[in-house]
Tab-separated table of C-alpha atoms in Angstrom:
chain	number	residue	atom	x	y	z
A	1	MET	CA	9.536	-10.200	-13.012
A	2	SER	CA	7.388	-12.160	-10.038
A	3	ARG	CA	4.885	-10.169	-8.045
A	4	THR	CA	6.899	-11.216	-4.952
A	5	THR	CA	9.879	-10.097	-6.301
A	6	PRO	CA	11.146	-6.689	-4.511
A	7	THR	CA	11.969	-3.557	-6.707
A	8	ARG	CA	13.203	-1.558	-3.598
A	9	MET	CA	15.212	-2.224	-0.528
A	10	PRO	CA	15.303	-6.444	-0.717
A	11	GLU	CA	17.030	-6.294	2.503
A	12	LEU	CA	13.794	-5.802	4.294
A	13	MET	CA	12.189	-8.756	2.843
A	14	SER	CA	12.122	-12.165	4.239
A	15	SER	CA	11.830	-15.601	2.274
A	16	ASP	CA	11.884	-17.517	5.864
A	17	ARG	CA	8.772	-19.193	6.406
A	18	SER	CA	9.187	-19.088	10.183
A	19	ASP	CA	9.311	-15.107	9.974
A	20	LEU	CA	5.788	-15.525	8.005
A	21	ASP	CA	4.389	-17.564	10.744
A	22	THR	CA	5.303	-15.304	13.286
A	23	LEU	CA	3.381	-12.422	11.664
A	24	LEU	CA	0.503	-14.550	11.258
A	25	ASP	CA	0.362	-15.422	14.728
A	26	LYS	CA	0.907	-11.687	15.829
A	27	THR	CA	-2.389	-10.333	14.478
A	28	VAL	CA	-5.881	-11.918	13.297
A	29	LEU	CA	-6.495	-8.769	11.066
A	30	ALA	CA	-6.323	-9.810	7.101
A	31	HIS	CA	-7.459	-7.715	4.390
A	32	ILE	CA	-8.558	-9.834	1.421
A	33	ALA	CA	-8.327	-8.139	-2.220
A	34	PHE	CA	-10.133	-9.247	-5.438
A	35	VAL	CA	-11.344	-8.293	-8.401
A	36	SER	CA	-15.343	-7.674	-8.515
A	37	GLY	CA	-17.483	-8.875	-11.030
A	38	ASP	CA	-17.326	-5.354	-12.837
A	39	GLY	CA	-13.504	-5.120	-12.426
A	40	THR	CA	-13.215	-2.729	-10.103
A	41	PRO	CA	-10.831	-3.606	-6.721
A	42	ALA	CA	-12.756	-4.796	-3.556
A	43	LEU	CA	-11.244	-5.305	-0.417
A	44	LEU	CA	-12.585	-7.310	2.356
A	45	PRO	CA	-11.101	-7.000	6.329
A	46	THR	CA	-11.490	-10.079	7.929
A	47	MET	CA	-10.317	-12.331	10.664
A	48	ALA	CA	-7.964	-14.991	9.504
A	49	ALA	CA	-6.068	-17.580	11.344
A	50	ARG	CA	-3.141	-19.897	10.297
A	51	TRP	CA	-3.945	-23.735	10.304
A	52	GLY	CA	-0.452	-25.634	9.483
A	53	ASP	CA	0.029	-24.664	5.689
A	54	ARG	CA	-3.666	-23.035	5.363
A	55	ILE	CA	-4.910	-19.601	6.023
A	56	LEU	CA	-8.687	-19.925	7.238
A	57	VAL	CA	-10.835	-17.266	6.899
A	58	HIS	CA	-14.993	-17.473	7.719
A	59	GLY	CA	-18.113	-15.780	7.483
A	60	SER	CA	-21.644	-15.638	7.191
A	61	THR	CA	-23.274	-17.589	4.311
A	62	GLY	CA	-25.235	-14.345	3.775
A	63	SER	CA	-21.982	-12.733	3.041
A	64	THR	CA	-22.015	-11.710	-0.654
A	65	TRP	CA	-18.303	-10.915	-0.594
A	66	MET	CA	-17.396	-14.248	1.193
A	67	ARG	CA	-19.353	-15.996	-1.389
A	68	GLN	CA	-17.424	-14.075	-4.063
A	69	ILE	CA	-14.258	-15.293	-2.479
A	70	ALA	CA	-15.659	-19.016	-2.040
A	71	ALA	CA	-15.897	-19.371	-5.885
A	72	GLY	CA	-12.263	-19.610	-6.128
A	73	ILE	CA	-11.351	-16.338	-7.746
A	74	PRO	CA	-7.806	-15.110	-7.631
A	75	VAL	CA	-7.127	-13.168	-4.238
A	76	ALA	CA	-4.231	-11.246	-2.559
A	77	VAL	CA	-4.413	-11.507	1.405
A	78	SER	CA	-2.366	-9.158	3.459
A	79	LEU	CA	-1.566	-9.317	7.126
A	80	ALA	CA	0.419	-6.523	8.708
A	81	VAL	CA	1.408	-5.217	11.914
A	82	ILE	CA	2.924	-1.833	13.029
A	83	ASP	CA	5.268	-2.009	16.138
A	84	GLY	CA	6.643	1.423	16.466
A	85	ILE	CA	7.823	4.674	15.035
A	86	VAL	CA	11.872	5.200	14.105
A	87	VAL	CA	12.096	8.897	15.127
A	88	ALA	CA	14.934	10.371	13.472
A	89	ARG	CA	16.473	13.696	13.197
A	90	SER	CA	14.945	14.308	9.979
A	91	ALA	CA	11.256	13.366	8.651
A	92	PHE	CA	12.591	11.808	5.450
A	93	GLU	CA	14.539	9.341	7.590
A	94	SER	CA	11.778	8.691	10.308
A	95	SER	CA	9.771	5.593	9.400
A	96	LEU	CA	7.545	2.800	10.834
A	97	LEU	CA	8.747	-0.148	12.574
A	98	TYR	CA	6.291	-2.868	10.486
A	99	SER	CA	5.993	-6.507	9.610
A	100	SER	CA	3.675	-7.025	6.311
A	101	ALA	CA	2.795	-10.247	4.478
A	102	VAL	CA	0.703	-10.072	1.168
A	103	LEU	CA	-0.165	-14.026	0.077
A	104	PHE	CA	-1.473	-14.741	-3.169
A	105	GLY	CA	-3.723	-17.556	-4.413
A	106	SER	CA	-7.184	-18.446	-3.927
A	107	PHE	CA	-9.535	-20.001	-1.363
A	108	ALA	CA	-11.734	-23.157	-1.508
A	109	SER	CA	-14.381	-24.406	0.943
A	110	VAL	CA	-13.088	-26.506	4.001
A	111	ALA	CA	-14.335	-30.449	3.494
A	112	ALA	CA	-17.338	-30.904	5.767
A	113	GLU	CA	-15.635	-33.333	7.740
A	114	GLU	CA	-12.701	-30.675	8.608
A	115	LYS	CA	-15.228	-28.177	9.431
A	116	GLU	CA	-15.783	-28.144	12.871
A	117	ALA	CA	-11.712	-28.755	13.690
A	118	ALA	CA	-10.994	-25.614	11.651
A	119	LEU	CA	-13.729	-23.678	13.582
A	120	GLU	CA	-11.902	-24.416	16.634
A	121	VAL	CA	-8.600	-23.182	15.216
A	122	PHE	CA	-10.304	-19.715	15.213
A	123	THR	CA	-11.684	-20.018	18.518
A	124	ASN	CA	-8.275	-21.233	20.052
A	125	ARG	CA	-6.498	-18.565	18.122
A	126	LEU	CA	-8.527	-15.772	20.140
A	127	LEU	CA	-8.444	-17.732	23.342
A	128	PRO	CA	-6.191	-20.666	23.749
A	129	GLY	CA	-7.908	-23.442	24.995
A	130	ARG	CA	-11.265	-21.957	24.785
A	131	ALA	CA	-12.840	-24.792	22.263
A	132	GLY	CA	-12.332	-27.145	25.041
A	133	GLU	CA	-14.285	-25.229	27.568
A	134	ILE	CA	-17.613	-24.598	25.086
A	135	ARG	CA	-20.166	-26.850	23.506
A	136	HIS	CA	-19.691	-28.058	19.925
A	137	PRO	CA	-21.171	-26.169	17.094
A	138	ALA	CA	-24.877	-26.701	16.499
A	139	ALA	CA	-25.841	-28.260	12.861
A	140	ARG	CA	-27.657	-24.886	12.130
A	141	GLU	CA	-24.599	-22.949	13.072
A	142	LEU	CA	-22.226	-24.965	10.802
A	143	ALA	CA	-24.654	-24.619	7.996
A	144	ALA	CA	-24.661	-21.029	8.568
A	145	THR	CA	-20.853	-20.477	8.335
A	146	ILE	CA	-18.672	-20.368	5.285
A	147	LEU	CA	-15.130	-21.594	5.899
A	148	LEU	CA	-12.333	-21.241	3.674
A	149	ALA	CA	-9.022	-22.263	3.169
A	150	MET	CA	-5.983	-20.709	1.101
A	151	PRO	CA	-2.983	-22.892	0.787
A	152	ILE	CA	0.393	-20.812	1.935
A	153	GLY	CA	2.177	-20.743	-1.317
A	154	GLU	CA	3.222	-17.655	-3.129
A	155	TRP	CA	3.936	-14.949	-0.734
A	156	SER	CA	6.163	-11.896	-0.004
A	157	LEU	CA	7.324	-10.868	3.497
A	158	ARG	CA	8.493	-7.188	4.371
A	159	GLY	CA	9.718	-5.642	7.666
A	160	ASN	CA	11.417	-3.194	9.256
A	161	ASN	CA	12.960	-3.719	12.403
A	162	GLY	CA	16.151	-1.766	12.083
A	163	TRP	CA	17.274	1.560	12.057
A	164	PRO	CA	18.177	3.972	9.287
A	165	ASP	CA	21.926	4.054	8.549
A	166	ASP	CA	21.980	7.556	7.329
A	167	PRO	CA	24.653	9.609	9.412
A	168	GLU	CA	21.835	12.249	9.564
A	169	SER	CA	20.178	9.710	11.926
A	170	ALA	CA	22.918	8.651	14.243
A	171	SER	CA	20.801	9.878	16.979
A	172	VAL	CA	17.606	7.964	16.833
A	173	SER	CA	14.953	6.865	19.189
A	174	ALA	CA	11.598	4.610	18.858
A	175	VAL	CA	8.308	5.087	20.202
A	176	ARG	CA	6.600	1.573	20.654
A	177	GLY	CA	3.011	0.833	20.584
A	178	VAL	CA	1.512	2.952	17.756
A	179	ARG	CA	-1.089	1.181	15.953
B	1	MET	CA	-26.889	-2.169	-5.592
B	2	SER	CA	-24.151	0.443	-4.621
B	3	ARG	CA	-20.849	-1.289	-3.333
B	4	THR	CA	-21.473	0.461	-0.103
B	5	THR	CA	-24.989	-0.923	0.790
B	6	PRO	CA	-24.734	-3.454	3.433
B	7	THR	CA	-26.466	-7.020	2.384
B	8	ARG	CA	-26.194	-8.189	6.004
B	9	MET	CA	-26.280	-6.816	9.471
B	10	PRO	CA	-27.214	-2.657	8.106
B	11	GLU	CA	-27.120	-1.791	12.089
B	12	LEU	CA	-23.445	-2.457	12.466
B	13	MET	CA	-23.079	0.409	9.614
B	14	SER	CA	-22.443	3.979	10.326
B	15	SER	CA	-22.867	6.977	7.473
B	16	ASP	CA	-21.461	9.524	10.028
B	17	ARG	CA	-18.331	11.005	8.860
B	18	SER	CA	-17.445	11.872	12.251
B	19	ASP	CA	-17.131	7.987	13.003
B	20	LEU	CA	-15.209	7.773	9.964
B	21	ASP	CA	-12.771	10.047	11.060
B	22	THR	CA	-12.558	8.744	14.410
B	23	LEU	CA	-11.510	5.477	13.127
B	24	LEU	CA	-8.989	7.423	10.715
B	25	ASP	CA	-7.187	8.970	13.779
B	26	LYS	CA	-7.082	5.522	15.659
B	27	THR	CA	-4.610	3.864	12.959
B	28	VAL	CA	-2.458	4.816	10.207
B	29	LEU	CA	-2.263	1.433	8.914
B	30	ALA	CA	-4.215	1.273	5.326
B	31	HIS	CA	-4.542	-1.156	2.886
B	32	ILE	CA	-4.788	-0.154	-0.840
B	33	ALA	CA	-6.238	-2.714	-3.331
B	34	PHE	CA	-5.948	-2.335	-6.946
B	35	VAL	CA	-6.226	-4.407	-10.302
B	36	SER	CA	-2.939	-5.296	-11.299
B	37	GLY	CA	-1.698	-4.780	-15.058
B	38	ASP	CA	-2.430	-8.288	-15.530
B	39	GLY	CA	-5.717	-8.386	-14.212
B	40	THR	CA	-5.229	-9.743	-10.953
B	41	PRO	CA	-5.733	-8.220	-7.476
B	42	ALA	CA	-2.901	-6.277	-5.954
B	43	LEU	CA	-2.801	-5.184	-2.404
B	44	LEU	CA	-0.604	-2.758	-0.952
B	45	PRO	CA	0.026	-2.210	2.977
B	46	THR	CA	0.926	1.483	3.738
B	47	MET	CA	0.548	4.319	5.993
B	48	ALA	CA	-1.995	6.727	5.488
B	49	ALA	CA	-3.120	10.053	7.488
B	50	ARG	CA	-6.336	12.150	6.844
B	51	TRP	CA	-5.738	15.565	5.815
B	52	GLY	CA	-9.046	17.334	6.126
B	53	ASP	CA	-11.362	15.717	3.423
B	54	ARG	CA	-8.579	13.756	1.841
B	55	ILE	CA	-6.618	10.616	2.577
B	56	LEU	CA	-3.116	10.705	1.944
B	57	VAL	CA	-0.261	8.327	1.185
B	58	HIS	CA	3.242	8.286	0.333
B	59	GLY	CA	6.312	6.274	-0.658
B	60	SER	CA	9.117	6.402	-2.969
B	61	THR	CA	9.466	7.301	-6.673
B	62	GLY	CA	11.156	3.980	-6.678
B	63	SER	CA	8.166	1.970	-5.565
B	64	THR	CA	6.465	0.246	-8.591
B	65	TRP	CA	2.962	-0.114	-6.678
B	66	MET	CA	3.244	3.670	-5.652
B	67	ARG	CA	3.566	4.707	-9.346
B	68	GLN	CA	0.915	2.314	-10.334
B	69	ILE	CA	-1.430	4.106	-8.095
B	70	ALA	CA	-0.418	7.116	-8.753
B	71	ALA	CA	-1.428	7.009	-12.255
B	72	GLY	CA	-5.101	7.487	-10.994
B	73	ILE	CA	-6.362	3.940	-11.075
B	74	PRO	CA	-9.425	2.959	-9.181
B	75	VAL	CA	-8.710	1.922	-5.787
B	76	ALA	CA	-10.064	0.590	-2.822
B	77	VAL	CA	-8.617	1.449	0.584
B	78	SER	CA	-9.309	-0.140	3.826
B	79	LEU	CA	-8.576	1.245	7.531
B	80	ALA	CA	-9.358	-1.260	10.378
B	81	VAL	CA	-8.691	-1.923	14.056
B	82	ILE	CA	-9.657	-4.629	16.271
B	83	ASP	CA	-10.301	-3.634	19.768
B	84	GLY	CA	-11.318	-6.857	21.418
B	85	ILE	CA	-12.968	-9.974	21.724
B	86	VAL	CA	-16.451	-10.768	22.769
B	87	VAL	CA	-16.292	-13.950	24.406
B	88	ALA	CA	-19.696	-15.522	24.158
B	89	ARG	CA	-21.030	-18.746	25.717
B	90	SER	CA	-20.787	-20.308	22.155
B	91	ALA	CA	-18.168	-19.972	19.548
B	92	PHE	CA	-20.847	-19.252	17.158
B	93	GLU	CA	-21.979	-16.044	19.106
B	94	SER	CA	-18.384	-14.931	19.982
B	95	SER	CA	-16.928	-12.045	17.826
B	96	LEU	CA	-14.476	-9.175	17.459
B	97	LEU	CA	-15.050	-5.846	18.595
B	98	TYR	CA	-13.584	-3.996	15.423
B	99	SER	CA	-14.222	-1.047	13.243
B	100	SER	CA	-13.571	-0.954	9.624
B	101	ALA	CA	-13.715	1.468	6.755
B	102	VAL	CA	-13.498	0.755	2.987
B	103	LEU	CA	-13.165	4.071	0.777
B	104	PHE	CA	-13.424	4.085	-2.786
B	105	GLY	CA	-11.901	6.416	-5.235
B	106	SER	CA	-8.693	7.023	-6.985
B	107	PHE	CA	-5.370	8.780	-5.997
B	108	ALA	CA	-3.469	12.236	-7.543
B	109	SER	CA	-0.181	13.768	-6.986
B	110	VAL	CA	-0.449	16.248	-4.251
B	111	ALA	CA	0.342	19.816	-6.058
B	112	ALA	CA	3.828	20.858	-5.634
B	113	GLU	CA	2.929	23.969	-3.379
B	114	GLU	CA	1.184	21.593	-1.039
B	115	LYS	CA	3.826	18.890	-0.721
B	116	GLU	CA	5.699	20.259	2.224
B	117	ALA	CA	2.337	21.055	4.032
B	118	ALA	CA	1.128	17.419	3.129
B	119	LEU	CA	4.144	15.864	4.385
B	120	GLU	CA	3.901	17.604	7.793
B	121	VAL	CA	0.630	16.032	8.021
B	122	PHE	CA	2.655	12.474	8.389
B	123	THR	CA	4.992	13.702	10.616
B	124	ASN	CA	2.383	14.974	13.076
B	125	ARG	CA	0.227	12.112	12.849
B	126	LEU	CA	2.929	10.038	14.333
B	127	LEU	CA	4.135	12.518	16.748
B	128	PRO	CA	2.159	15.786	17.259
B	129	GLY	CA	4.197	18.900	16.949
B	130	ARG	CA	7.161	16.901	15.596
B	131	ALA	CA	7.376	18.780	12.276
B	132	GLY	CA	8.120	21.891	14.176
B	133	GLU	CA	11.151	20.392	15.956
B	134	ILE	CA	12.753	19.359	12.707
B	135	ARG	CA	14.537	20.792	9.551
B	136	HIS	CA	12.598	21.274	6.312
B	137	PRO	CA	12.620	18.519	3.680
B	138	ALA	CA	15.526	18.829	1.272
B	139	ALA	CA	14.674	19.528	-2.353
B	140	ARG	CA	16.130	16.009	-3.095
B	141	GLU	CA	14.136	14.449	-0.313
B	142	LEU	CA	10.903	16.104	-1.844
B	143	ALA	CA	11.610	14.909	-5.339
B	144	ALA	CA	12.421	11.316	-3.995
B	145	THR	CA	8.715	11.122	-2.422
B	146	ILE	CA	5.601	10.174	-4.195
B	147	LEU	CA	2.818	11.981	-2.307
B	148	LEU	CA	-0.751	11.026	-3.128
B	149	ALA	CA	-4.000	12.407	-1.574
B	150	MET	CA	-7.609	10.549	-2.370
B	151	PRO	CA	-11.094	12.394	-1.685
B	152	ILE	CA	-12.955	11.352	0.933
B	153	GLY	CA	-16.191	10.387	-1.136
B	154	GLU	CA	-17.726	7.085	-1.479
B	155	TRP	CA	-17.003	5.000	1.751
B	156	SER	CA	-18.505	2.549	3.898
B	157	LEU	CA	-18.075	2.002	7.735
B	158	ARG	CA	-18.738	-0.443	9.687
B	159	GLY	CA	-18.348	-1.431	13.573
B	160	ASN	CA	-19.221	-4.116	16.165
B	161	ASN	CA	-18.801	-2.164	19.651
B	162	GLY	CA	-21.908	-4.188	21.467
B	163	TRP	CA	-23.076	-7.383	22.464
B	164	PRO	CA	-24.563	-10.161	21.066
B	165	ASP	CA	-28.137	-10.358	21.715
B	166	ASP	CA	-28.582	-13.917	21.379
B	167	PRO	CA	-30.221	-15.478	24.862
B	168	GLU	CA	-27.349	-18.127	24.699
B	169	SER	CA	-24.776	-15.104	25.227
B	170	ALA	CA	-26.469	-13.550	28.057
B	171	SER	CA	-23.187	-14.002	30.091
B	172	VAL	CA	-20.743	-12.559	28.096
B	173	SER	CA	-17.299	-10.356	28.709
B	174	ALA	CA	-14.792	-9.078	26.405
B	175	VAL	CA	-11.111	-9.190	26.374
B	176	ARG	CA	-9.365	-5.864	25.108
B	177	GLY	CA	-6.231	-5.323	23.506
B	178	VAL	CA	-6.076	-8.210	20.631
B	179	ARG	CA	-4.406	-7.345	17.562
């Protein structure tokens, strides 16, 4: 069985790429999981931005973890948001409104000639148009930055945007804004 | 070198447990990384709540991933929030205001006699006092729920709440509310 095949509640899954992009455009907070050199799980929270069909991450050339990921080891990357709470009449039927994607693959360095354009993706992702207002990166800044891309290939997307259908929860309400 | 020893910017680290608790009280969105049976990295986004010196997570007994974690394998658990954007005069000096913790250890099942109290922690974490307003869980609901706890032991906490000190960034501003 594939790791993107759901074992539970397949109705919460989406294989629609536009749904994935919607989530990727909602948050910049990504988590990258990988297996450390000693065989233990490692987990790196970092900013991520979509660039077409790639996920971009960046960091300092001094970052040990970024260097490990840059070596092209297998990774799992998650982006997730919580949009609210489903307040049902029982705790069991209460739940979160959420959207969550896990992407599998590996990162590779962005080619030198694409590096500045990729950095502009980060800048504009946080403040649209900002890259056009500021100076170009200095050579020393580019040299100090690890910039990695992973193709959007194998992924699973799960979301809960509805209401429980348990009769006990006929009366429900939602609180939005939880984080 | 320990996996919680920083290689870069140690001034962003905190070993203060109250700082950790502040973060754990700010978000319920956790990511659990572990090594899958086939040796690849796995990553599970889930709700987490602190209960004293333990991190609680829960899920369905039908969840393959929860069952793997329940077996006590090594995990890395992250909770992270982004609070805003530091808008500097250059892209290089721009950054995010964030707080991020990674905890290492393994989960074990919560003892049967503690299970209901632990579930109330989840309920009240989302809506304070809610557990007192609703019925107790039914036996079938308790039986259908995997409830796991990990002691808060080995962890690292990193946060950026200040401003860049580069002269180029003498004029900075922040945008809060990004997610």
